[in-house]
PDB file of C-alpha atoms in Angstrom:
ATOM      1  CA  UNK A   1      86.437  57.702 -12.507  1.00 80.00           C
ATOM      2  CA  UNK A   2      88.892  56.114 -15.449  1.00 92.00           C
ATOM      3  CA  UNK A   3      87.211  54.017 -17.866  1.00 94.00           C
ATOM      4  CA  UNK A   4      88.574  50.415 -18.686  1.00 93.00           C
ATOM      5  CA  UNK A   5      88.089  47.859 -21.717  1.00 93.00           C
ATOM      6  CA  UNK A   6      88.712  44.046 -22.412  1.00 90.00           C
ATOM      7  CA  UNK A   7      90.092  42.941 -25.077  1.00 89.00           C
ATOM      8  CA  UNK A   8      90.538  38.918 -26.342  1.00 80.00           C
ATOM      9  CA  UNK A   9      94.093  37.934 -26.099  1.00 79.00           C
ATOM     10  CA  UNK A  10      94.760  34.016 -26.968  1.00 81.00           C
ATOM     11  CA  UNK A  11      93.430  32.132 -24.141  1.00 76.00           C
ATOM     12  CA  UNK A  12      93.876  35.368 -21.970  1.00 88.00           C
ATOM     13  CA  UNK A  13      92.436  38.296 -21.301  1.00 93.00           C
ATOM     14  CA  UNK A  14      93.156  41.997 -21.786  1.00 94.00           C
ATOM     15  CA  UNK A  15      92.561  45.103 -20.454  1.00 96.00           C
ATOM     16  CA  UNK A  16      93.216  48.706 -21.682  1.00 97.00           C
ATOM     17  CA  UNK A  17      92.609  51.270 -19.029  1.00 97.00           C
ATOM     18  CA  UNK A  18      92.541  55.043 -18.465  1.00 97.00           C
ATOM     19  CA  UNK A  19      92.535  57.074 -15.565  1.00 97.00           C
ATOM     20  CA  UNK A  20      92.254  60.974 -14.873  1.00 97.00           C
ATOM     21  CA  UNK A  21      95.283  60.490 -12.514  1.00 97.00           C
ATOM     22  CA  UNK A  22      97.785  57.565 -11.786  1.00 97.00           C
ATOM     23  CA  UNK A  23      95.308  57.279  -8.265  1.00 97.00           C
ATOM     24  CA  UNK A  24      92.691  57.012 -10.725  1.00 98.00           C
ATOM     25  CA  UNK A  25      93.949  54.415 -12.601  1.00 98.00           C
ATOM     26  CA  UNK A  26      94.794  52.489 -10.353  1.00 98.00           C
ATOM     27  CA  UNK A  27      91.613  52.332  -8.743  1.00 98.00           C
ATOM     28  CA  UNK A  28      89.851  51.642 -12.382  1.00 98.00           C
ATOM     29  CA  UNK A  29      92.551  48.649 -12.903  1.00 98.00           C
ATOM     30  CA  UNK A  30      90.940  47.261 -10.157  1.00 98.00           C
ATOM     31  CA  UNK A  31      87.808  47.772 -10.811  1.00 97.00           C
ATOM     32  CA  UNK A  32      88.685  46.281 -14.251  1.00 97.00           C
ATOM     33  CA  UNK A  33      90.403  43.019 -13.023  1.00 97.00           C
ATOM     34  CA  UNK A  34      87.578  42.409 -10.278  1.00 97.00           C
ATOM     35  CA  UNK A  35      84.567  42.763 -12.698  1.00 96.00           C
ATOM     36  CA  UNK A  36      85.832  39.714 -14.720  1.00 96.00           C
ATOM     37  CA  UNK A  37      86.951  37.949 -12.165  1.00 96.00           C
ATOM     38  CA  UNK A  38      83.337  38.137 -10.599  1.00 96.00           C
ATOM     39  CA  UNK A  39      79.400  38.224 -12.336  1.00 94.00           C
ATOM     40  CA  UNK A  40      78.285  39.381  -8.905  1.00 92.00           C
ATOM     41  CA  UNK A  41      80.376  40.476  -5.595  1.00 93.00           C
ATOM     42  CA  UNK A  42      79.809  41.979  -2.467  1.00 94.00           C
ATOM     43  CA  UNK A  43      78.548  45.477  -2.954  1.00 93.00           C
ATOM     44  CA  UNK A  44      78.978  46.263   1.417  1.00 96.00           C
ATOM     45  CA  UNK A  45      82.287  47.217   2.835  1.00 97.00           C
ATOM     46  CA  UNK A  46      83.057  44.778   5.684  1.00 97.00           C
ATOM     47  CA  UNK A  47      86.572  45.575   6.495  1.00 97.00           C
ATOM     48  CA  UNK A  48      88.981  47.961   5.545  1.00 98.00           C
ATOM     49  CA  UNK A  49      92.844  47.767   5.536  1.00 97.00           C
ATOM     50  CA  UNK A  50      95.898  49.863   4.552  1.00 97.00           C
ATOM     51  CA  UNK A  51      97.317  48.481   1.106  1.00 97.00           C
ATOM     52  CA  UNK A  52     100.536  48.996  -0.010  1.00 96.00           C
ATOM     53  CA  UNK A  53     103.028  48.044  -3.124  1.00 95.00           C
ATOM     54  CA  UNK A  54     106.080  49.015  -4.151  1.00 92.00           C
ATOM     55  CA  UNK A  55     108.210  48.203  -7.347  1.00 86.00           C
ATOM     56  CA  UNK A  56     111.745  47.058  -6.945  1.00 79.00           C
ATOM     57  CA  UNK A  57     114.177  49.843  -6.175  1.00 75.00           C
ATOM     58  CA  UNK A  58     116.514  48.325  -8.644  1.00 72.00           C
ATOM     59  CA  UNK A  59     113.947  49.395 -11.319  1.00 62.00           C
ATOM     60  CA  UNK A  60     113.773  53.012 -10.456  1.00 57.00           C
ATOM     61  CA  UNK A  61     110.286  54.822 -10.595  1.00 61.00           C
ATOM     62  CA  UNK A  62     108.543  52.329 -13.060  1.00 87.00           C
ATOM     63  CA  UNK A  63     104.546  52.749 -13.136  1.00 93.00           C
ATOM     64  CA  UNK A  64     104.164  49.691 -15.127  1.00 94.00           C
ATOM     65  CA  UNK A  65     105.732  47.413 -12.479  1.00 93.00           C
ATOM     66  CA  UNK A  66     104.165  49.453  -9.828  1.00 95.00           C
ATOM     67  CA  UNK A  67     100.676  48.777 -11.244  1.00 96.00           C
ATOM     68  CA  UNK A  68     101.239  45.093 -11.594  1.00 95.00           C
ATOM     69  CA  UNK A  69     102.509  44.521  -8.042  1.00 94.00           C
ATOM     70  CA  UNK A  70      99.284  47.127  -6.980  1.00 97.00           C
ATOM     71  CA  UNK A  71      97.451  44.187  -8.878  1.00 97.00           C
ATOM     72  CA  UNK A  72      99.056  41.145  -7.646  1.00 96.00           C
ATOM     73  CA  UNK A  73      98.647  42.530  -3.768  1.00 97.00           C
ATOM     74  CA  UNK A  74      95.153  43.193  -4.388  1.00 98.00           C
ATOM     75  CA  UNK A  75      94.543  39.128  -5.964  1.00 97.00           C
ATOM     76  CA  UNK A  76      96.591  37.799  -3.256  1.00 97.00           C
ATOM     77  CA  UNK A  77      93.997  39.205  -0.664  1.00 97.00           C
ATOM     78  CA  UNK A  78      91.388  37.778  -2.912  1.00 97.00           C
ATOM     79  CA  UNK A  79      92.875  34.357  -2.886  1.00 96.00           C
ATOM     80  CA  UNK A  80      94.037  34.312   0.590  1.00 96.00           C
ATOM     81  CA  UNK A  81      91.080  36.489   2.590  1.00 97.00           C
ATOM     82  CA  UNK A  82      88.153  36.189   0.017  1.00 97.00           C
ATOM     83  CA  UNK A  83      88.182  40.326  -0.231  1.00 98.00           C
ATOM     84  CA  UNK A  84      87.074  41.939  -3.013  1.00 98.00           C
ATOM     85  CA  UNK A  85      88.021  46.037  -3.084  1.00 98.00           C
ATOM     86  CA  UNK A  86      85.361  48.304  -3.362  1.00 98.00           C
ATOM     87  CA  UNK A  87      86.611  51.682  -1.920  1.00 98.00           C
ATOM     88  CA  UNK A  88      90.052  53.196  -2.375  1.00 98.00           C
ATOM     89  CA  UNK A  89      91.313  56.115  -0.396  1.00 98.00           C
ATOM     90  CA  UNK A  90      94.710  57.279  -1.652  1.00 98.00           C
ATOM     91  CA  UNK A  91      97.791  58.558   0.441  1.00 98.00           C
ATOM     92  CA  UNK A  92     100.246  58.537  -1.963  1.00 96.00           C
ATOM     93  CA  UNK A  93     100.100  57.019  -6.054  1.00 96.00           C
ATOM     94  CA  UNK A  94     103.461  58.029  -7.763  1.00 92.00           C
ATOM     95  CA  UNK A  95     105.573  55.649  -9.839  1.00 88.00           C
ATOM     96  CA  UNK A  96     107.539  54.049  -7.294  1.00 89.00           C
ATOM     97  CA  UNK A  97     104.847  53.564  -4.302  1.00 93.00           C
ATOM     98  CA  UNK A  98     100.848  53.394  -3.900  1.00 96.00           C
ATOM     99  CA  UNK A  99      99.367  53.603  -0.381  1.00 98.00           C
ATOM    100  CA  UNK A 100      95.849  53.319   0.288  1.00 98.00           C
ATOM    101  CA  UNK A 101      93.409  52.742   2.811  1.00 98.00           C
ATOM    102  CA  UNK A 102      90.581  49.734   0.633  1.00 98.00           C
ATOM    103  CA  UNK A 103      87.201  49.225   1.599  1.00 98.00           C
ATOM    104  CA  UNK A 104      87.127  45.638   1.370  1.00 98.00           C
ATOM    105  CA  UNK A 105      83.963  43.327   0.863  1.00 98.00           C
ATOM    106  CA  UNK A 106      83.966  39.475   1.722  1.00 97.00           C
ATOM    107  CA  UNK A 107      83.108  36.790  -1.133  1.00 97.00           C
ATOM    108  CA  UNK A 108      80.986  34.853  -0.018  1.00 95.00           C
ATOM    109  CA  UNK A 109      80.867  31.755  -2.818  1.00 91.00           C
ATOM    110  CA  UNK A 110      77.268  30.867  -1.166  1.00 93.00           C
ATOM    111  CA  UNK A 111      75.518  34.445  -1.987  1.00 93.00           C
ATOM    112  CA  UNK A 112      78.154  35.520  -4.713  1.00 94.00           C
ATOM    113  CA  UNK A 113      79.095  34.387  -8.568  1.00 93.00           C
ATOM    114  CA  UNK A 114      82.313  34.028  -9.271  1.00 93.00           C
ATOM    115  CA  UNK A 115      83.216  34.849 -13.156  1.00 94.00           C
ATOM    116  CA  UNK A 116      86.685  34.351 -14.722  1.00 92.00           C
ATOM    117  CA  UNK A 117      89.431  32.703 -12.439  1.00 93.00           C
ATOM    118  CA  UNK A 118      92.636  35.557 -12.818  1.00 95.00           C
ATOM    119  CA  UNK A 119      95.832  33.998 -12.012  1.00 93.00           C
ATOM    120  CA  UNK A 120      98.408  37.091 -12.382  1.00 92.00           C
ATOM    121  CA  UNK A 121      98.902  40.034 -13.849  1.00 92.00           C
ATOM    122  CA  UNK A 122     101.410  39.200 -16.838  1.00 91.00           C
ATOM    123  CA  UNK A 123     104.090  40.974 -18.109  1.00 88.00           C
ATOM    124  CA  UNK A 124     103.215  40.121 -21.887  1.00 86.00           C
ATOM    125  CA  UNK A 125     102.013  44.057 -23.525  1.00 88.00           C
ATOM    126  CA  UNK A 126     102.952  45.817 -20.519  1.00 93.00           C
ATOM    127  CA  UNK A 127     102.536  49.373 -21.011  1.00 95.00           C
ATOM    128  CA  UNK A 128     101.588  52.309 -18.877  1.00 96.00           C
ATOM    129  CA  UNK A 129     102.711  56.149 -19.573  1.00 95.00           C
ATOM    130  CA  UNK A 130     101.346  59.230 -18.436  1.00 95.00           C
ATOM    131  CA  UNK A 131      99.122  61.205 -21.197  1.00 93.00           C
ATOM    132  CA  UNK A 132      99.443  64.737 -22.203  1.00 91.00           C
ATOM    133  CA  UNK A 133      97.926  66.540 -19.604  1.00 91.00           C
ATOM    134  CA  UNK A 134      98.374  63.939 -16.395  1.00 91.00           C
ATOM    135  CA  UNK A 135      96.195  61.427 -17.717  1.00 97.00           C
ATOM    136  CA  UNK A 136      96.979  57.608 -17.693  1.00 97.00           C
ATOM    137  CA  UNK A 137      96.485  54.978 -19.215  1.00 97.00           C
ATOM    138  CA  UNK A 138      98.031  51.216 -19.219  1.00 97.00           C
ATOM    139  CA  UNK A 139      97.807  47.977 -20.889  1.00 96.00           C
ATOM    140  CA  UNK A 140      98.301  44.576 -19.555  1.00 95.00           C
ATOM    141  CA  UNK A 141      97.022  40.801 -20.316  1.00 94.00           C
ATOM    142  CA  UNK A 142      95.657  39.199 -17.474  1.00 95.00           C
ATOM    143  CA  UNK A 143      96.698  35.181 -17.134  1.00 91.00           C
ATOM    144  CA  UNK A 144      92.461  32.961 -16.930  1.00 90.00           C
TER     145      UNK A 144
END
């Protein structure tokens, strides 16, 4: 598993990630996101559902726009469905589409603690490339 770090931005937040593959950095972005955003979650898969997020085709094959909208999808089921990911099961991670089958948990404000409200993804610092030798790694502020 990639390894992630915060990082005080302003009145924001940042995040630095890495990841072994672009899967796996993916995976540890959310991971990353999701442990500010809650002190303690649901640790049980209750549903799972097939997540998928695509840049626009105008951009060409940009991972940096891929992992925001990755993020952004993944918040919006948050804020609309109370589900926090837990598991990730990747069909396909390349630069211009993620698909993956999520493990999701339910928040349940009544047995959970919610930490740091995150509003988007920004665009501010945006920067993921691939590493000598298929590594990852990105950077991104995260709107509180």
């Amino acid at each position: 598993m990639g390894t992630f770090r915060t990082f005080d931005h302003t009145a924001d937040v940042g995040l630095e990630i890495r990841g072994e593959s672009l899967a796996d950095l993916l995976e540890t972005a959310a991971r990353g996101v999701f442990s500010i955003m809650l002190d303690d979650g649901p640790h049980e898969v209750a549903v799972e559902a097939d997540v998928a997020a695509a840049p626009d085709p105008s951009l060409g094959d940009d991972a940096a726009e891929l992992v925001v909208c990755w993020l952004q999808e993944l918040l919006y089921r948050f804020e609309m469905e109370h589900l926090v990911p837990l598991e990730f099961d990747f069909a396909e991670a390349g630069p211009a589409r993620v698909r993956a089958r999520v493990g999701f948990g339910r928040f349940d404000p009544k047995r959970h603690r919610a930490g740091t409200e995150v509003k988007a993804v920004t665009y501010h610092e945006l920067a993921v490339r691939e590493e000598p030798g298929g590594a990852w790694s990105a950077r991104f502020i995260l709107d509180v």
